[in-house]
């Protein structure tokens, strides 16, 4: 039995790992790779294995870099079950459809240009039809319950506390007389994040043999979660005082609901009750509906807000408007500040946020509030680096708006939080730790921390590398 790392190896996107046991192969995650356009196109459209040979997928959570290439897998022949928590199943139904829409629009855009230049036309990675073939393959499972993901493969999902429905995956693999207990953290959340429960330790009582851990912030420390409210309030008031627009790029899943939840608290507390707030993304609206339908994933505080007769809706409040249609979205361009607009995508690469940025980056009264991880080569990263001129839709724009970067909003555990989680495993029992989902510097720093903590064999696999499990 072995594991082959096919994505999120020495990088943070495209999570995909193949576990082979007794001649059967399952996939842990099937994410989209983000990066340079050509490279991404190549990697995402060609799997390094035959999709028809995969017998099942176990999905850690709904983020597109973990789930986004499932329709591609189905398009190329996969027909097995996709195991995920109920909330992940609901989120994916919405998000994969949106992703197909983006893929189709993207191809349309490229083809317009290619046609003019006499270049060959491209086909979208997948379409809504492929998503329709994919959604019925999902099988929702409860947290904490052991189920079979195939012969010799028992599986259990535990709350990873990262986004709604997120899970760490515990596998018990059996081949002849060999047993391997493997834990894949998925993306690990942080204790005390709004809305969600804290991460649950996924190790088996019998002990864990192999651990695959994420390492996104393996070498960095976040601000404490408790600082979120204050960190958000101070810059918002500053921009509001100069009548600026406060533009917040945020992924539609997780971050948007978190921000809305905190703005709700600030508003109820009378601190920003004069400020209109717009959530400008049809996807965010749908996703917020999914949140409302899955209270089983909420922490005690959110449950108590939901059950209180006053302010019982933490995802919508008096000054908040969810914007579905494009016309209303465009109207925001002409609306004078101050107001807050939250839109996707979180790294400013696609979606309505790009229009708000094109319209807003040139005005020094405005503020761009960065609340999420920005990968290399994205527009979001260029804003974080405060490049004097940024390209939006291929056009240069002077960056005159204030850029504020807040780092307490990460939904990923930081170095201390990962070490705290991993230290619950018995370092003497764990045969190998594989660090994935991290840029090399972060993974290396986490690796030294783990070795100091007594984990003797820590590996940072490259893409395509095979790790033995027996
Ligand atoms: Zn994630």
Tab-separated table of C-alpha atoms and ligand atoms in Angstrom:
chain	number	residue	atom	x	y	z
A	1	UNK	CA	0.000	0.000	0.000
A	2	UNK	CA	1.213	3.491	-0.731
A	3	UNK	CA	0.327	7.120	-1.194
A	4	UNK	CA	1.199	9.271	-4.175
A	5	UNK	CA	1.065	13.048	-3.870
A	6	UNK	CA	-0.494	14.511	-7.009
A	7	UNK	CA	-1.170	18.080	-5.907
A	8	UNK	CA	-0.683	20.622	-3.107
A	9	UNK	CA	2.854	19.208	-2.960
A	10	UNK	CA	5.268	22.037	-2.119
A	11	UNK	CA	2.471	24.464	-2.977
A	12	UNK	CA	-0.901	25.465	-1.541
A	13	UNK	CA	-3.339	24.590	-4.289
A	14	UNK	CA	-4.580	21.567	-6.229
A	15	UNK	CA	-4.939	19.222	-3.238
A	16	UNK	CA	-4.978	15.623	-4.548
A	17	UNK	CA	-3.445	12.480	-3.032
A	18	UNK	CA	-3.818	8.875	-4.254
A	19	UNK	CA	-4.000	6.084	-1.697
A	20	UNK	CA	-3.529	2.591	-3.107
A	21	UNK	CA	-4.367	-0.466	-1.033
A	22	UNK	CA	-5.031	-4.059	-2.129
A	23	UNK	CA	-5.016	-3.008	-5.780
A	24	UNK	CA	-7.685	-0.340	-5.216
A	25	UNK	CA	-6.966	3.376	-5.487
A	26	UNK	CA	-8.902	6.162	-3.840
A	27	UNK	CA	-8.301	9.893	-4.019
A	28	UNK	CA	-8.111	12.213	-1.057
A	29	UNK	CA	-9.404	15.514	-2.511
A	30	UNK	CA	-9.506	16.516	-6.170
A	31	UNK	CA	-8.740	20.212	-6.221
A	32	UNK	CA	-8.058	22.786	-8.867
A	33	UNK	CA	-4.520	24.077	-9.212
A	34	UNK	CA	-4.140	27.878	-9.359
A	35	UNK	CA	-1.062	29.523	-10.768
A	36	UNK	CA	0.247	30.758	-14.098
A	37	UNK	CA	-2.517	30.372	-16.652
A	38	UNK	CA	-0.845	27.928	-19.070
A	39	UNK	CA	0.597	25.767	-16.331
A	40	UNK	CA	-2.785	25.675	-14.545
A	41	UNK	CA	-4.598	24.797	-17.762
A	42	UNK	CA	-2.173	21.939	-18.415
A	43	UNK	CA	-2.270	20.507	-14.899
A	44	UNK	CA	-6.011	20.794	-14.440
A	45	UNK	CA	-6.972	19.291	-17.776
A	46	UNK	CA	-4.609	16.282	-17.622
A	47	UNK	CA	-4.724	13.923	-14.648
A	48	UNK	CA	-1.480	12.014	-14.089
A	49	UNK	CA	-3.554	8.797	-13.835
A	50	UNK	CA	-6.621	7.288	-15.462
A	51	UNK	CA	-9.683	8.795	-13.694
A	52	UNK	CA	-11.658	5.616	-14.469
A	53	UNK	CA	-9.201	3.623	-12.346
A	54	UNK	CA	-10.095	5.558	-9.161
A	55	UNK	CA	-12.643	3.647	-7.091
A	56	UNK	CA	-13.731	6.451	-4.720
A	57	UNK	CA	-12.943	9.988	-3.580
A	58	UNK	CA	-12.882	11.151	0.023
A	59	UNK	CA	-13.233	14.919	0.141
A	60	UNK	CA	-11.930	16.979	3.061
A	61	UNK	CA	-13.895	20.157	2.331
A	62	UNK	CA	-15.611	22.234	-0.308
A	63	UNK	CA	-12.925	24.824	-1.103
A	64	UNK	CA	-12.289	24.756	-4.837
A	65	UNK	CA	-8.587	23.980	-4.430
A	66	UNK	CA	-9.729	20.713	-2.778
A	67	UNK	CA	-12.967	19.905	-4.636
A	68	UNK	CA	-12.854	21.938	-7.845
A	69	UNK	CA	-11.621	19.322	-10.285
A	70	UNK	CA	-14.194	16.646	-9.360
A	71	UNK	CA	-16.288	17.475	-12.463
A	72	UNK	CA	-13.099	17.165	-14.542
A	73	UNK	CA	-12.491	13.736	-13.004
A	74	UNK	CA	-16.050	12.670	-13.850
A	75	UNK	CA	-15.775	14.124	-17.351
A	76	UNK	CA	-12.730	11.902	-17.870
A	77	UNK	CA	-14.310	8.669	-16.653
A	78	UNK	CA	-14.603	8.532	-12.841
A	79	UNK	CA	-17.877	6.925	-11.710
A	80	UNK	CA	-17.296	6.018	-8.061
A	81	UNK	CA	-18.746	7.518	-4.882
A	82	UNK	CA	-17.525	10.863	-3.480
A	83	UNK	CA	-17.636	10.713	0.312
A	84	UNK	CA	-17.951	14.027	2.174
A	85	UNK	CA	-19.795	15.515	5.143
A	86	UNK	CA	-23.391	16.584	4.550
A	87	UNK	CA	-22.472	20.288	4.647
A	88	UNK	CA	-19.607	19.759	2.167
A	89	UNK	CA	-22.019	17.927	-0.115
A	90	UNK	CA	-24.462	20.868	0.006
A	91	UNK	CA	-21.710	23.446	-0.506
A	92	UNK	CA	-20.202	21.569	-3.449
A	93	UNK	CA	-23.540	21.437	-5.253
A	94	UNK	CA	-23.510	25.249	-5.286
A	95	UNK	CA	-19.794	25.859	-5.674
A	96	UNK	CA	-19.020	23.401	-8.463
A	97	UNK	CA	-21.844	24.880	-10.512
A	98	UNK	CA	-20.358	28.321	-9.990
A	99	UNK	CA	-16.921	26.983	-10.858
A	100	UNK	CA	-18.255	25.537	-14.141
A	101	UNK	CA	-19.771	28.924	-14.933
A	102	UNK	CA	-16.372	30.558	-14.345
A	103	UNK	CA	-14.627	27.911	-16.492
A	104	UNK	CA	-17.080	28.470	-19.321
A	105	UNK	CA	-16.807	32.293	-19.110
A	106	UNK	CA	-13.031	32.034	-18.961
A	107	UNK	CA	-12.882	29.898	-22.101
A	108	UNK	CA	-15.261	32.309	-23.849
A	109	UNK	CA	-12.996	35.238	-22.950
A	110	UNK	CA	-9.840	33.465	-24.139
A	111	UNK	CA	-11.537	32.301	-27.333
A	112	UNK	CA	-12.619	35.834	-28.252
A	113	UNK	CA	-8.977	36.851	-28.089
A	114	UNK	CA	-7.698	33.697	-29.788
A	115	UNK	CA	-10.162	34.109	-32.631
A	116	UNK	CA	-8.896	37.632	-33.310
A	117	UNK	CA	-5.303	36.426	-33.284
A	118	UNK	CA	-6.046	33.312	-35.357
A	119	UNK	CA	-5.005	31.039	-32.456
A	120	UNK	CA	-6.672	27.666	-31.725
A	121	UNK	CA	-9.798	27.751	-29.565
A	122	UNK	CA	-9.821	26.283	-26.046
A	123	UNK	CA	-12.520	24.202	-24.367
A	124	UNK	CA	-13.563	24.874	-20.771
A	125	UNK	CA	-12.084	22.529	-18.150
A	126	UNK	CA	-15.652	21.357	-17.548
A	127	UNK	CA	-19.185	22.608	-17.953
A	128	UNK	CA	-22.407	22.669	-15.952
A	129	UNK	CA	-23.341	19.349	-17.606
A	130	UNK	CA	-20.285	17.727	-16.055
A	131	UNK	CA	-21.278	19.165	-12.666
A	132	UNK	CA	-24.727	17.624	-13.090
A	133	UNK	CA	-23.050	14.217	-13.569
A	134	UNK	CA	-20.890	14.829	-10.493
A	135	UNK	CA	-23.361	15.985	-7.846
A	136	UNK	CA	-25.310	12.666	-7.692
A	137	UNK	CA	-22.076	10.787	-6.927
A	138	UNK	CA	-21.782	12.508	-3.522
A	139	UNK	CA	-22.584	10.445	-0.450
A	140	UNK	CA	-23.022	12.576	2.676
A	141	UNK	CA	-21.616	11.111	5.890
A	142	UNK	CA	-21.839	12.161	9.551
A	143	UNK	CA	-18.849	13.382	11.491
A	144	UNK	CA	-17.324	10.733	13.733
A	145	UNK	CA	-18.959	7.725	12.066
A	146	UNK	CA	-16.807	4.988	10.498
A	147	UNK	CA	-17.836	3.920	6.991
A	148	UNK	CA	-16.281	1.819	4.257
A	149	UNK	CA	-14.719	3.706	1.343
A	150	UNK	CA	-13.934	0.409	-0.404
A	151	UNK	CA	-12.638	-3.039	0.431
A	152	UNK	CA	-9.929	-2.736	3.090
A	153	UNK	CA	-10.511	0.998	3.497
A	154	UNK	CA	-12.397	2.217	6.577
A	155	UNK	CA	-12.887	5.921	6.879
A	156	UNK	CA	-13.967	8.455	9.497
A	157	UNK	CA	-14.366	12.234	9.106
A	158	UNK	CA	-13.789	14.589	12.048
A	159	UNK	CA	-14.479	18.321	12.199
A	160	UNK	CA	-11.391	20.239	11.007
A	161	UNK	CA	-12.848	23.598	12.142
A	162	UNK	CA	-11.712	25.288	8.913
A	163	UNK	CA	-14.915	26.046	6.966
A	164	UNK	CA	-18.462	24.761	7.182
A	165	UNK	CA	-18.399	20.981	6.731
A	166	UNK	CA	-14.593	20.737	6.715
A	167	UNK	CA	-13.092	17.456	7.848
A	168	UNK	CA	-9.894	15.717	8.710
A	169	UNK	CA	-9.865	12.199	7.276
A	170	UNK	CA	-8.908	9.146	9.339
A	171	UNK	CA	-8.317	5.984	7.282
A	172	UNK	CA	-7.719	2.427	8.456
A	173	UNK	CA	-6.131	0.529	5.554
A	174	UNK	CA	-5.895	-3.253	5.512
A	175	UNK	CA	-3.890	-5.343	3.027
A	176	UNK	CA	-3.301	-9.027	3.878
A	177	UNK	CA	-2.117	-8.888	7.486
A	178	UNK	CA	-0.846	-5.306	7.320
A	179	UNK	CA	-2.845	-2.476	8.882
A	180	UNK	CA	-2.015	1.202	8.444
A	181	UNK	CA	-3.823	3.964	10.307
A	182	UNK	CA	-3.481	7.204	8.401
A	183	UNK	CA	-4.730	10.703	9.217
A	184	UNK	CA	-5.001	13.449	6.615
A	185	UNK	CA	-5.667	16.778	8.337
A	186	UNK	CA	-7.185	18.439	5.252
A	187	UNK	CA	-7.041	22.178	5.877
A	188	UNK	CA	-6.826	22.594	9.623
A	189	UNK	CA	-8.807	25.410	11.223
A	190	UNK	CA	-8.148	27.394	14.357
A	191	UNK	CA	-9.684	27.234	17.795
A	192	UNK	CA	-12.254	29.978	18.548
A	193	UNK	CA	-13.048	30.886	14.918
A	194	UNK	CA	-16.469	32.500	14.638
A	195	UNK	CA	-19.419	30.255	13.718
A	196	UNK	CA	-17.471	26.982	13.594
A	197	UNK	CA	-16.571	24.395	16.171
A	198	UNK	CA	-12.914	23.956	17.120
A	199	UNK	CA	-10.876	21.303	15.266
A	200	UNK	CA	-11.451	17.778	16.577
A	201	UNK	CA	-8.449	15.459	16.951
A	202	UNK	CA	-8.775	12.743	14.285
A	203	UNK	CA	-6.232	10.217	15.585
A	204	UNK	CA	-7.408	6.686	16.308
A	205	UNK	CA	-7.361	5.342	19.866
A	206	UNK	CA	-5.171	2.472	18.577
A	207	UNK	CA	-2.551	5.048	17.483
A	208	UNK	CA	-1.719	6.604	14.139
A	209	UNK	CA	0.991	5.287	11.804
A	210	UNK	CA	1.114	7.941	9.107
A	211	UNK	CA	0.128	11.588	9.233
A	212	UNK	CA	-0.399	13.917	6.282
A	213	UNK	CA	-0.572	17.464	7.556
A	214	UNK	CA	-1.194	20.763	5.865
A	215	UNK	CA	1.515	23.382	6.391
A	216	UNK	CA	0.121	26.613	4.869
A	217	UNK	CA	1.297	28.688	7.841
A	218	UNK	CA	3.844	26.215	9.185
A	219	UNK	CA	6.306	29.006	9.901
A	220	UNK	CA	4.045	31.936	10.740
A	221	UNK	CA	1.999	33.163	13.651
A	222	UNK	CA	-1.455	34.713	13.376
A	223	UNK	CA	-2.947	37.408	15.539
A	224	UNK	CA	-5.297	35.905	18.112
A	225	UNK	CA	-8.825	35.273	16.842
A	226	UNK	CA	-10.161	37.501	19.641
A	227	UNK	CA	-8.622	40.522	17.904
A	228	UNK	CA	-10.779	40.113	14.788
A	229	UNK	CA	-13.496	42.570	15.804
A	230	UNK	CA	-11.158	45.397	16.764
A	231	UNK	CA	-8.896	44.803	13.778
A	232	UNK	CA	-11.828	45.120	11.433
A	233	UNK	CA	-13.499	48.091	13.136
A	234	UNK	CA	-10.554	50.491	13.264
A	235	UNK	CA	-9.739	50.677	9.512
A	236	UNK	CA	-13.430	50.571	8.549
A	237	UNK	CA	-14.128	53.672	10.624
A	238	UNK	CA	-11.059	55.425	9.193
A	239	UNK	CA	-12.205	54.900	5.599
A	240	UNK	CA	-15.826	55.678	6.465
A	241	UNK	CA	-14.753	59.028	7.956
A	242	UNK	CA	-13.268	60.060	4.626
A	243	UNK	CA	-16.381	58.769	2.843
A	244	UNK	CA	-14.492	56.007	1.078
A	245	UNK	CA	-15.704	52.656	-0.152
A	246	UNK	CA	-14.372	49.724	1.808
A	247	UNK	CA	-13.753	46.885	-0.639
A	248	UNK	CA	-13.254	43.462	0.904
A	249	UNK	CA	-12.228	40.582	-1.406
A	250	UNK	CA	-13.359	37.367	0.243
A	251	UNK	CA	-13.965	33.796	-0.784
A	252	UNK	CA	-17.681	33.130	-0.892
A	253	UNK	CA	-17.332	30.254	1.493
A	254	UNK	CA	-16.204	30.843	5.003
A	255	UNK	CA	-14.578	34.232	4.970
A	256	UNK	CA	-17.653	36.098	3.679
A	257	UNK	CA	-19.901	34.582	6.348
A	258	UNK	CA	-17.276	35.226	9.037
A	259	UNK	CA	-16.948	38.881	8.072
A	260	UNK	CA	-20.724	39.281	7.924
A	261	UNK	CA	-21.002	37.619	11.325
A	262	UNK	CA	-18.505	40.064	12.865
A	263	UNK	CA	-20.048	43.074	11.103
A	264	UNK	CA	-23.375	41.895	12.497
A	265	UNK	CA	-21.942	41.940	16.009
A	266	UNK	CA	-20.411	45.401	15.459
A	267	UNK	CA	-23.681	46.670	14.044
A	268	UNK	CA	-25.786	45.274	16.868
A	269	UNK	CA	-23.272	46.862	19.253
A	270	UNK	CA	-23.964	50.246	17.617
A	271	UNK	CA	-20.427	50.667	16.305
A	272	UNK	CA	-21.094	50.710	12.577
A	273	UNK	CA	-24.858	51.022	12.417
A	274	UNK	CA	-24.702	53.912	9.954
A	275	UNK	CA	-22.746	51.958	7.331
A	276	UNK	CA	-24.498	50.011	4.567
A	277	UNK	CA	-22.948	46.612	3.836
A	278	UNK	CA	-23.302	44.810	0.499
A	279	UNK	CA	-22.420	41.205	-0.132
A	280	UNK	CA	-22.029	41.252	-3.884
A	281	UNK	CA	-21.932	37.690	-5.143
A	282	UNK	CA	-24.741	35.415	-6.173
A	283	UNK	CA	-22.644	32.560	-4.883
A	284	UNK	CA	-22.285	34.118	-1.430
A	285	UNK	CA	-26.049	34.380	-1.249
A	286	UNK	CA	-26.469	30.693	-2.076
A	287	UNK	CA	-23.698	29.664	0.253
A	288	UNK	CA	-25.186	31.674	3.093
A	289	UNK	CA	-28.400	29.692	2.558
A	290	UNK	CA	-26.375	26.491	2.900
A	291	UNK	CA	-24.939	27.806	6.184
A	292	UNK	CA	-28.437	28.394	7.498
A	293	UNK	CA	-29.341	24.788	6.646
A	294	UNK	CA	-26.423	23.229	8.513
A	295	UNK	CA	-26.630	24.408	12.122
A	296	UNK	CA	-25.162	21.011	13.105
A	297	UNK	CA	-21.762	22.495	12.204
A	298	UNK	CA	-22.069	25.607	14.408
A	299	UNK	CA	-20.353	26.373	17.689
A	300	UNK	CA	-22.289	27.138	20.886
A	301	UNK	CA	-22.142	30.918	20.473
A	302	UNK	CA	-23.689	30.820	16.989
A	303	UNK	CA	-26.330	28.362	18.136
A	304	UNK	CA	-27.281	30.669	20.994
A	305	UNK	CA	-27.537	33.675	18.629
A	306	UNK	CA	-29.775	31.573	16.389
A	307	UNK	CA	-32.028	30.581	19.255
A	308	UNK	CA	-32.252	34.085	20.768
A	309	UNK	CA	-35.498	35.949	20.003
A	310	UNK	CA	-33.482	39.111	19.182
A	311	UNK	CA	-30.902	39.363	16.407
A	312	UNK	CA	-31.481	35.755	15.584
A	313	UNK	CA	-29.919	35.826	12.129
A	314	UNK	CA	-26.136	36.159	12.297
A	315	UNK	CA	-25.840	36.031	8.495
A	316	UNK	CA	-28.097	38.954	7.692
A	317	UNK	CA	-28.928	42.207	9.469
A	318	UNK	CA	-30.678	45.494	8.917
A	319	UNK	CA	-28.006	47.330	6.916
A	320	UNK	CA	-26.868	44.282	4.969
A	321	UNK	CA	-27.942	43.700	1.367
A	322	UNK	CA	-27.200	40.536	-0.562
A	323	UNK	CA	-26.817	41.380	-4.224
A	324	UNK	CA	-27.748	38.687	-6.710
A	325	UNK	CA	-28.116	40.352	-10.070
A	326	UNK	CA	-25.464	42.033	-12.181
A	327	UNK	CA	-27.391	45.304	-12.671
A	328	UNK	CA	-27.542	45.947	-8.930
A	329	UNK	CA	-23.867	45.078	-8.733
A	330	UNK	CA	-23.054	47.692	-11.387
A	331	UNK	CA	-25.119	50.304	-9.548
A	332	UNK	CA	-22.652	50.103	-6.686
A	333	UNK	CA	-19.992	51.634	-8.952
A	334	UNK	CA	-21.830	54.963	-8.976
A	335	UNK	CA	-22.980	54.909	-5.370
A	336	UNK	CA	-21.023	57.365	-3.219
A	337	UNK	CA	-19.252	56.052	-0.120
A	338	UNK	CA	-19.063	55.293	2.616
A	339	UNK	CA	-20.183	51.702	2.370
A	340	UNK	CA	-18.708	48.245	2.657
A	341	UNK	CA	-18.741	45.800	-0.236
A	342	UNK	CA	-17.683	42.185	0.128
A	343	UNK	CA	-17.194	40.223	-3.102
A	344	UNK	CA	-15.405	37.145	-4.454
A	345	UNK	CA	-12.970	35.841	-5.501
A	346	UNK	CA	-10.779	36.106	-2.471
A	347	UNK	CA	-7.525	36.468	-4.425
A	348	UNK	CA	-9.076	39.028	-6.820
A	349	UNK	CA	-8.497	36.768	-9.820
A	350	UNK	CA	-12.088	36.488	-11.022
A	351	UNK	CA	-15.643	37.387	-10.145
A	352	UNK	CA	-17.280	40.680	-9.239
A	353	UNK	CA	-14.488	41.862	-6.962
A	354	UNK	CA	-12.430	42.591	-10.068
A	355	UNK	CA	-15.028	45.140	-11.254
A	356	UNK	CA	-15.073	46.838	-7.855
A	357	UNK	CA	-11.288	47.028	-7.896
A	358	UNK	CA	-11.166	48.396	-11.453
A	359	UNK	CA	-13.585	51.057	-10.284
A	360	UNK	CA	-12.112	51.732	-6.872
A	361	UNK	CA	-8.314	51.311	-6.734
A	362	UNK	CA	-7.629	54.791	-8.107
A	363	UNK	CA	-9.422	56.749	-5.368
A	364	UNK	CA	-7.348	57.487	-2.242
A	365	UNK	CA	-10.492	57.712	-0.100
A	366	UNK	CA	-11.201	54.048	-0.724
A	367	UNK	CA	-9.794	51.134	1.201
A	368	UNK	CA	-9.018	47.602	0.103
A	369	UNK	CA	-9.207	45.338	3.109
A	370	UNK	CA	-7.321	42.099	2.575
A	371	UNK	CA	-8.524	39.383	4.917
A	372	UNK	CA	-7.316	36.192	3.220
A	373	UNK	CA	-4.274	34.395	1.878
A	374	UNK	CA	-3.012	35.808	-1.447
A	375	UNK	CA	-1.023	33.357	-3.573
A	376	UNK	CA	1.933	34.435	-5.696
A	377	UNK	CA	1.132	36.048	-9.072
A	378	UNK	CA	-2.458	36.952	-8.153
A	379	UNK	CA	-3.880	40.479	-8.291
A	380	UNK	CA	-4.514	40.162	-4.547
A	381	UNK	CA	-0.807	39.600	-3.938
A	382	UNK	CA	0.072	42.672	-6.014
A	383	UNK	CA	-2.286	44.730	-3.878
A	384	UNK	CA	-0.698	43.320	-0.715
A	385	UNK	CA	2.731	44.296	-2.102
A	386	UNK	CA	1.261	47.752	-2.793
A	387	UNK	CA	2.588	47.835	-6.339
A	388	UNK	CA	2.107	51.434	-7.568
A	389	UNK	CA	0.398	50.288	-10.763
A	390	UNK	CA	-1.715	47.129	-10.976
A	391	UNK	CA	-3.266	45.465	-13.997
A	392	UNK	CA	-6.999	44.925	-13.732
A	393	UNK	CA	-8.670	43.249	-16.738
A	394	UNK	CA	-5.384	43.761	-18.552
A	395	UNK	CA	-5.501	47.547	-18.068
A	396	UNK	CA	-3.011	49.408	-15.866
A	397	UNK	CA	-4.543	51.198	-12.857
A	398	UNK	CA	-2.747	53.432	-10.402
A	399	UNK	CA	-3.124	52.025	-6.907
A	400	UNK	CA	-4.129	55.036	-4.816
A	401	UNK	CA	-6.626	53.411	-2.454
A	402	UNK	CA	-5.326	52.468	0.992
A	403	UNK	CA	-4.524	48.766	1.316
A	404	UNK	CA	-4.938	47.231	4.763
A	405	UNK	CA	-3.898	43.629	5.401
A	406	UNK	CA	-5.458	41.873	8.388
A	407	UNK	CA	-3.986	38.572	9.402
A	408	UNK	CA	-6.204	37.404	12.245
A	409	UNK	CA	-8.806	36.243	9.741
A	410	UNK	CA	-7.039	33.172	8.502
A	411	UNK	CA	-9.121	30.002	8.599
A	412	UNK	CA	-5.861	28.016	8.689
A	413	UNK	CA	-4.080	27.028	11.871
A	414	UNK	CA	-0.788	28.889	12.366
A	415	UNK	CA	2.508	27.275	13.382
A	416	UNK	CA	1.636	26.973	17.065
A	417	UNK	CA	-1.846	25.705	16.329
A	418	UNK	CA	-0.601	23.023	13.903
A	419	UNK	CA	2.116	21.944	16.352
A	420	UNK	CA	-0.452	21.810	19.146
A	421	UNK	CA	-2.701	19.580	17.019
A	422	UNK	CA	0.080	17.295	15.795
A	423	UNK	CA	1.540	16.930	19.286
A	424	UNK	CA	-1.584	15.024	20.274
A	425	UNK	CA	-0.300	12.148	18.136
A	426	UNK	CA	2.212	9.780	19.713
A	427	UNK	CA	5.514	10.869	18.102
A	428	UNK	CA	7.086	7.459	18.781
A	429	UNK	CA	4.235	5.609	17.127
A	430	UNK	CA	3.931	7.789	14.012
A	431	UNK	CA	6.204	6.243	11.356
A	432	UNK	CA	6.123	9.147	8.921
A	433	UNK	CA	4.702	12.620	8.615
A	434	UNK	CA	4.149	14.061	5.145
A	435	UNK	CA	3.788	17.830	4.917
A	436	UNK	CA	1.601	19.052	2.077
A	437	UNK	CA	-0.385	22.208	1.235
A	438	UNK	CA	2.390	24.666	2.006
A	439	UNK	CA	5.009	26.643	0.155
A	440	UNK	CA	8.456	25.039	0.697
A	441	UNK	CA	9.690	27.614	3.241
A	442	UNK	CA	6.613	27.147	5.417
A	443	UNK	CA	6.731	23.346	5.160
A	444	UNK	CA	10.441	23.304	6.009
A	445	UNK	CA	9.976	25.437	9.082
A	446	UNK	CA	7.152	23.217	10.261
A	447	UNK	CA	9.311	20.177	9.565
A	448	UNK	CA	12.041	21.400	11.924
A	449	UNK	CA	9.431	22.151	14.592
A	450	UNK	CA	8.045	18.622	14.297
A	451	UNK	CA	11.484	17.036	14.442
A	452	UNK	CA	12.226	19.000	17.612
A	453	UNK	CA	8.942	17.651	18.987
A	454	UNK	CA	10.182	14.087	18.415
A	455	UNK	CA	8.713	13.159	15.014
A	456	UNK	CA	11.746	11.520	13.469
A	457	UNK	CA	10.679	11.047	9.857
A	458	UNK	CA	9.139	14.165	8.322
A	459	UNK	CA	8.919	14.429	4.532
A	460	UNK	CA	7.973	17.259	2.191
A	461	UNK	CA	7.025	15.327	-0.945
A	462	UNK	CA	7.233	16.748	-4.442
A	463	UNK	CA	4.438	16.258	-6.945
A	464	UNK	CA	4.308	12.636	-8.132
A	465	UNK	CA	6.398	11.333	-5.230
A	466	UNK	CA	5.302	8.071	-3.623
A	467	UNK	CA	5.298	7.409	0.118
A	468	UNK	CA	5.117	3.909	1.495
A	469	UNK	CA	2.395	3.067	4.005
A	470	UNK	CA	3.486	-0.399	5.178
B	1	LIG	ZN1	-9.544	25.265	2.600
